[in-house]
PDB file of C-alpha atoms in Angstrom:
ATOM      1  CA  UNK A 660     -15.017  -7.677 -13.802  1.00 87.00           C
ATOM      2  CA  UNK A 661     -15.711  -7.728 -17.472  1.00 88.00           C
ATOM      3  CA  UNK A 662     -17.484  -4.006 -17.165  1.00 88.00           C
ATOM      4  CA  UNK A 663     -14.715  -2.832 -15.189  1.00 89.00           C
ATOM      5  CA  UNK A 664     -11.901  -4.549 -17.731  1.00 90.00           C
ATOM      6  CA  UNK A 665     -13.967  -2.843 -20.368  1.00 90.00           C
ATOM      7  CA  UNK A 666     -14.482   0.522 -18.839  1.00 90.00           C
ATOM      8  CA  UNK A 667     -10.914   1.124 -17.275  1.00 91.00           C
ATOM      9  CA  UNK A 668      -8.750  -0.811 -19.414  1.00 92.00           C
ATOM     10  CA  UNK A 669      -5.538  -2.517 -18.972  1.00 93.00           C
ATOM     11  CA  UNK A 670      -3.969  -1.652 -15.086  1.00 94.00           C
ATOM     12  CA  UNK A 671      -0.740  -3.088 -14.004  1.00 94.00           C
ATOM     13  CA  UNK A 672       0.917  -4.763 -11.421  1.00 95.00           C
ATOM     14  CA  UNK A 673       4.665  -4.108 -11.311  1.00 94.00           C
ATOM     15  CA  UNK A 674       7.207  -3.803  -8.687  1.00 93.00           C
ATOM     16  CA  UNK A 675       8.923  -0.352  -7.538  1.00 93.00           C
ATOM     17  CA  UNK A 676      11.812   0.896  -8.221  1.00 91.00           C
ATOM     18  CA  UNK A 677      12.373   2.078  -5.276  1.00 92.00           C
ATOM     19  CA  UNK A 678      11.177  -0.210  -2.319  1.00 94.00           C
ATOM     20  CA  UNK A 679      11.615   1.980   0.807  1.00 94.00           C
ATOM     21  CA  UNK A 680      10.549   5.233  -1.032  1.00 94.00           C
ATOM     22  CA  UNK A 681       7.263   2.858  -2.254  1.00 92.00           C
ATOM     23  CA  UNK A 682       6.607   2.412   1.594  1.00 94.00           C
ATOM     24  CA  UNK A 683       6.859   6.042   2.160  1.00 94.00           C
ATOM     25  CA  UNK A 684       4.294   6.391   0.446  1.00 91.00           C
ATOM     26  CA  UNK A 685       2.385   3.160   1.729  1.00 90.00           C
ATOM     27  CA  UNK A 686       2.643   4.994   5.317  1.00 93.00           C
ATOM     28  CA  UNK A 687       1.645   8.800   3.946  1.00 92.00           C
ATOM     29  CA  UNK A 688      -1.085   7.403   2.884  1.00 88.00           C
ATOM     30  CA  UNK A 689      -2.473   5.704   6.385  1.00 86.00           C
ATOM     31  CA  UNK A 690      -5.210   7.310   7.200  1.00 80.00           C
ATOM     32  CA  UNK A 691      -6.087   9.849   4.562  1.00 80.00           C
ATOM     33  CA  UNK A 692      -8.219  10.867   1.543  1.00 80.00           C
ATOM     34  CA  UNK A 693      -6.327   9.992  -1.726  1.00 80.00           C
ATOM     35  CA  UNK A 694      -6.326  14.401  -2.242  1.00 86.00           C
ATOM     36  CA  UNK A 695      -4.285  14.537   1.310  1.00 90.00           C
ATOM     37  CA  UNK A 696      -1.902  11.890   0.815  1.00 89.00           C
ATOM     38  CA  UNK A 697      -0.850  13.011  -2.534  1.00 91.00           C
ATOM     39  CA  UNK A 698      -0.043  17.012  -1.691  1.00 94.00           C
ATOM     40  CA  UNK A 699       1.726  15.583   1.625  1.00 95.00           C
ATOM     41  CA  UNK A 700       3.709  12.809  -0.782  1.00 94.00           C
ATOM     42  CA  UNK A 701       4.756  15.578  -3.031  1.00 95.00           C
ATOM     43  CA  UNK A 702       5.691  18.279   0.148  1.00 96.00           C
ATOM     44  CA  UNK A 703       8.275  15.172   1.686  1.00 97.00           C
ATOM     45  CA  UNK A 704       9.009  14.458  -1.942  1.00 95.00           C
ATOM     46  CA  UNK A 705      10.500  17.638  -2.321  1.00 96.00           C
ATOM     47  CA  UNK A 706      12.880  17.381   0.573  1.00 96.00           C
ATOM     48  CA  UNK A 707      14.979  15.257  -0.987  1.00 96.00           C
ATOM     49  CA  UNK A 708      17.247  15.384  -4.030  1.00 91.00           C
ATOM     50  CA  UNK A 709      17.529  12.446  -4.540  1.00 90.00           C
ATOM     51  CA  UNK A 710      15.275   8.990  -4.136  1.00 92.00           C
ATOM     52  CA  UNK A 711      13.923   8.573  -0.773  1.00 96.00           C
ATOM     53  CA  UNK A 712      16.461   5.976   0.989  1.00 96.00           C
ATOM     54  CA  UNK A 713      16.544   4.874   4.626  1.00 96.00           C
ATOM     55  CA  UNK A 714      19.900   6.749   5.022  1.00 96.00           C
ATOM     56  CA  UNK A 715      17.939   9.846   3.323  1.00 96.00           C
ATOM     57  CA  UNK A 716      15.344   9.902   5.921  1.00 97.00           C
ATOM     58  CA  UNK A 717      17.107   9.374   8.689  1.00 97.00           C
ATOM     59  CA  UNK A 718      18.932  12.436   7.727  1.00 96.00           C
ATOM     60  CA  UNK A 719      16.335  14.971   7.068  1.00 97.00           C
ATOM     61  CA  UNK A 720      15.211  17.096   9.628  1.00 96.00           C
ATOM     62  CA  UNK A 721      12.515  15.885  11.353  1.00 96.00           C
ATOM     63  CA  UNK A 722      10.622  19.390  11.504  1.00 97.00           C
ATOM     64  CA  UNK A 723      10.780  20.166   7.585  1.00 97.00           C
ATOM     65  CA  UNK A 724       8.811  16.418   7.527  1.00 97.00           C
ATOM     66  CA  UNK A 725       6.077  17.952  10.334  1.00 97.00           C
ATOM     67  CA  UNK A 726       5.966  21.044   8.318  1.00 97.00           C
ATOM     68  CA  UNK A 727       5.598  18.925   4.862  1.00 96.00           C
ATOM     69  CA  UNK A 728       2.125  17.470   6.433  1.00 96.00           C
ATOM     70  CA  UNK A 729       3.580  14.358   8.212  1.00 96.00           C
ATOM     71  CA  UNK A 730       2.261  13.952  11.363  1.00 95.00           C
ATOM     72  CA  UNK A 731       4.803  13.289  14.121  1.00 96.00           C
ATOM     73  CA  UNK A 732       4.273   9.736  14.495  1.00 96.00           C
ATOM     74  CA  UNK A 733       4.018   9.311  10.966  1.00 96.00           C
ATOM     75  CA  UNK A 734       7.588  11.031  11.351  1.00 97.00           C
ATOM     76  CA  UNK A 735       8.509   8.271  14.245  1.00 97.00           C
ATOM     77  CA  UNK A 736       7.078   4.942  11.662  1.00 96.00           C
ATOM     78  CA  UNK A 737       9.267   6.199   8.840  1.00 97.00           C
ATOM     79  CA  UNK A 738      12.414   6.502  10.759  1.00 97.00           C
ATOM     80  CA  UNK A 739      12.016   3.482  12.581  1.00 96.00           C
ATOM     81  CA  UNK A 740      11.241   1.849   9.595  1.00 96.00           C
ATOM     82  CA  UNK A 741      13.749   3.422   7.789  1.00 97.00           C
ATOM     83  CA  UNK A 742      16.398   1.689  10.823  1.00 97.00           C
ATOM     84  CA  UNK A 743      14.466  -1.574   9.507  1.00 96.00           C
ATOM     85  CA  UNK A 744      15.027  -1.367   6.439  1.00 95.00           C
ATOM     86  CA  UNK A 745      19.150  -1.287   7.138  1.00 94.00           C
ATOM     87  CA  UNK A 746      19.195  -4.136   9.213  1.00 95.00           C
ATOM     88  CA  UNK A 747      17.187  -6.212   7.196  1.00 93.00           C
ATOM     89  CA  UNK A 748      16.824  -7.107   3.349  1.00 94.00           C
ATOM     90  CA  UNK A 749      12.745  -5.733   2.832  1.00 94.00           C
ATOM     91  CA  UNK A 750      14.041  -5.994  -1.309  1.00 91.00           C
ATOM     92  CA  UNK A 751      12.223  -7.554  -3.621  1.00 92.00           C
ATOM     93  CA  UNK A 752      15.084  -9.929  -4.180  1.00 93.00           C
ATOM     94  CA  UNK A 753      15.857 -10.336  -0.164  1.00 94.00           C
ATOM     95  CA  UNK A 754      11.847 -11.319  -0.016  1.00 95.00           C
ATOM     96  CA  UNK A 755      11.278 -12.973  -3.536  1.00 94.00           C
ATOM     97  CA  UNK A 756      11.338 -16.366  -1.839  1.00 96.00           C
ATOM     98  CA  UNK A 757       8.839 -15.553   1.231  1.00 97.00           C
ATOM     99  CA  UNK A 758       5.436 -16.436   1.677  1.00 97.00           C
ATOM    100  CA  UNK A 759       2.850 -13.042   1.248  1.00 97.00           C
ATOM    101  CA  UNK A 760       1.670 -14.133   4.651  1.00 97.00           C
ATOM    102  CA  UNK A 761       5.384 -14.462   5.798  1.00 97.00           C
ATOM    103  CA  UNK A 762       6.260 -11.103   4.212  1.00 97.00           C
ATOM    104  CA  UNK A 763       3.204  -9.118   6.323  1.00 97.00           C
ATOM    105  CA  UNK A 764       3.798 -11.203   9.282  1.00 97.00           C
ATOM    106  CA  UNK A 765       7.996  -9.613   9.181  1.00 95.00           C
ATOM    107  CA  UNK A 766       7.057  -6.302   8.281  1.00 96.00           C
ATOM    108  CA  UNK A 767       4.171  -5.744  10.954  1.00 96.00           C
ATOM    109  CA  UNK A 768       6.759  -6.636  12.974  1.00 96.00           C
ATOM    110  CA  UNK A 769       8.301  -2.721  12.141  1.00 96.00           C
ATOM    111  CA  UNK A 770       6.300   0.042  14.059  1.00 94.00           C
ATOM    112  CA  UNK A 771       3.978   2.076  12.017  1.00 92.00           C
ATOM    113  CA  UNK A 772       3.643  -0.815   9.637  1.00 94.00           C
ATOM    114  CA  UNK A 773      -0.212  -2.574   9.915  1.00 93.00           C
ATOM    115  CA  UNK A 774      -1.397  -5.055   7.743  1.00 93.00           C
ATOM    116  CA  UNK A 775      -2.815  -2.781   5.156  1.00 89.00           C
ATOM    117  CA  UNK A 776       0.510  -1.252   4.759  1.00 91.00           C
ATOM    118  CA  UNK A 777       1.958  -4.577   4.661  1.00 95.00           C
ATOM    119  CA  UNK A 778      -0.792  -5.752   2.236  1.00 95.00           C
ATOM    120  CA  UNK A 779       0.356  -2.557  -0.311  1.00 92.00           C
ATOM    121  CA  UNK A 780       4.023  -2.970   0.020  1.00 94.00           C
ATOM    122  CA  UNK A 781       2.833  -6.497  -1.414  1.00 97.00           C
ATOM    123  CA  UNK A 782       0.755  -5.333  -4.322  1.00 96.00           C
ATOM    124  CA  UNK A 783       2.721  -1.980  -5.116  1.00 94.00           C
ATOM    125  CA  UNK A 784       6.731  -2.560  -3.833  1.00 93.00           C
ATOM    126  CA  UNK A 785       6.673  -6.273  -4.391  1.00 96.00           C
ATOM    127  CA  UNK A 786       4.405  -6.792  -7.750  1.00 96.00           C
ATOM    128  CA  UNK A 787       2.625  -9.686  -6.032  1.00 97.00           C
ATOM    129  CA  UNK A 788      -0.308 -10.574  -7.832  1.00 97.00           C
ATOM    130  CA  UNK A 789      -2.718 -12.151  -5.901  1.00 98.00           C
ATOM    131  CA  UNK A 790      -3.147  -9.941  -2.781  1.00 97.00           C
ATOM    132  CA  UNK A 791      -6.682  -8.694  -1.390  1.00 96.00           C
ATOM    133  CA  UNK A 792      -6.188  -6.143   0.981  1.00 95.00           C
ATOM    134  CA  UNK A 793      -9.521  -6.292   2.736  1.00 94.00           C
ATOM    135  CA  UNK A 794      -8.350  -3.858   5.290  1.00 91.00           C
ATOM    136  CA  UNK A 795      -8.643  -1.131   3.122  1.00 89.00           C
ATOM    137  CA  UNK A 796     -11.872   0.549   2.813  1.00 89.00           C
ATOM    138  CA  UNK A 797     -11.861   1.450  -0.686  1.00 89.00           C
ATOM    139  CA  UNK A 798     -11.873  -1.779  -1.533  1.00 93.00           C
ATOM    140  CA  UNK A 799     -14.381  -3.136   1.054  1.00 94.00           C
ATOM    141  CA  UNK A 800     -16.734  -0.159   0.003  1.00 92.00           C
ATOM    142  CA  UNK A 801     -16.038  -0.856  -3.714  1.00 92.00           C
ATOM    143  CA  UNK A 802     -16.949  -4.430  -3.801  1.00 94.00           C
ATOM    144  CA  UNK A 803     -19.981  -3.813  -1.912  1.00 94.00           C
ATOM    145  CA  UNK A 804     -21.480  -1.584  -4.806  1.00 92.00           C
ATOM    146  CA  UNK A 805     -20.585  -3.506  -7.406  1.00 92.00           C
ATOM    147  CA  UNK A 806     -21.609  -6.954  -5.959  1.00 93.00           C
ATOM    148  CA  UNK A 807     -23.735  -6.338  -2.872  1.00 91.00           C
ATOM    149  CA  UNK A 808     -26.342  -3.697  -2.062  1.00 88.00           C
ATOM    150  CA  UNK A 809     -23.860  -1.082  -1.863  1.00 86.00           C
ATOM    151  CA  UNK A 810     -25.249  -0.516   2.282  1.00 90.00           C
ATOM    152  CA  UNK A 811     -22.204  -2.051   3.741  1.00 88.00           C
ATOM    153  CA  UNK A 812     -23.709  -5.469   4.623  1.00 91.00           C
ATOM    154  CA  UNK A 813     -21.231  -7.687   2.403  1.00 93.00           C
ATOM    155  CA  UNK A 814     -19.154  -9.709   5.113  1.00 95.00           C
ATOM    156  CA  UNK A 815     -15.479 -10.271   4.564  1.00 95.00           C
ATOM    157  CA  UNK A 816     -16.229 -13.537   4.299  1.00 96.00           C
ATOM    158  CA  UNK A 817     -19.014 -12.780   1.614  1.00 96.00           C
ATOM    159  CA  UNK A 818     -15.823 -10.532  -0.316  1.00 96.00           C
ATOM    160  CA  UNK A 819     -13.387 -13.235  -0.171  1.00 95.00           C
ATOM    161  CA  UNK A 820     -15.903 -15.485  -1.675  1.00 96.00           C
ATOM    162  CA  UNK A 821     -16.508 -13.042  -4.330  1.00 95.00           C
ATOM    163  CA  UNK A 822     -12.466 -12.273  -4.742  1.00 96.00           C
ATOM    164  CA  UNK A 823     -11.732 -16.014  -5.052  1.00 96.00           C
ATOM    165  CA  UNK A 824     -12.890 -16.000  -8.494  1.00 95.00           C
ATOM    166  CA  UNK A 825     -10.226 -13.694  -9.825  1.00 96.00           C
ATOM    167  CA  UNK A 826      -7.215 -15.659  -8.321  1.00 96.00           C
ATOM    168  CA  UNK A 827      -4.416 -16.057  -9.250  1.00 97.00           C
ATOM    169  CA  UNK A 828      -4.832 -12.070 -10.140  1.00 97.00           C
ATOM    170  CA  UNK A 829      -6.683 -10.909  -7.119  1.00 97.00           C
ATOM    171  CA  UNK A 830      -4.316  -8.209  -7.200  1.00 97.00           C
ATOM    172  CA  UNK A 831      -6.075  -6.894 -10.319  1.00 97.00           C
ATOM    173  CA  UNK A 832      -9.365  -7.081  -9.811  1.00 96.00           C
ATOM    174  CA  UNK A 833      -8.194  -5.226  -6.886  1.00 95.00           C
ATOM    175  CA  UNK A 834      -6.233  -2.061  -8.798  1.00 95.00           C
ATOM    176  CA  UNK A 835     -10.615  -2.199 -11.025  1.00 95.00           C
ATOM    177  CA  UNK A 836     -12.408  -2.226  -7.977  1.00 93.00           C
ATOM    178  CA  UNK A 837     -10.224   1.049  -6.627  1.00 90.00           C
ATOM    179  CA  UNK A 838     -10.437   2.186 -10.220  1.00 89.00           C
ATOM    180  CA  UNK A 839     -14.246   1.848 -10.131  1.00 88.00           C
ATOM    181  CA  UNK A 840     -14.969   3.489  -6.442  1.00 83.00           C
ATOM    182  CA  UNK A 841     -12.613   6.136  -6.888  1.00 79.00           C
ATOM    183  CA  UNK A 842     -14.291   7.107  -9.837  1.00 78.00           C
ATOM    184  CA  UNK A 843     -17.806   7.581  -8.681  1.00 66.00           C
TER     185      UNK A 843
END
């Protein structure tokens, strides 16, 4: 990890300014390459004149989202998340007293939000510093390359053991692993 810090410099784990808009990004990113997700995200953001809110998402033309590259299923997920945000308080202040696991459980009740998206929410929206998203393929591959044989044989249990030394800052370790993996 020290070598990664020296190579990549400081990383930051900061809360997002717009919780719902950042969730939109995570939903768009689901199961897409970084390049594809970035292109779709740019086209989606251009559909809105201001930051993306639940109300704005429910008002935007669904065909426009589809034309921007969002799958029909993800359009439904974005709208369901918008409805959930209108009914509940998923902001930093609304979730400040909730544990990470309680937040994951609550978010995954929303159709289209799985554990991966919920853990991205913890890191990128809430700014939680001790999250290890082993549901993320890049994190698993990166840990395997950095600490294992790079052949995919490392188990999640082994990865948890390695990342335990990063506590209580596993989100930072995760960001360094991402940077190393994406720079290869």
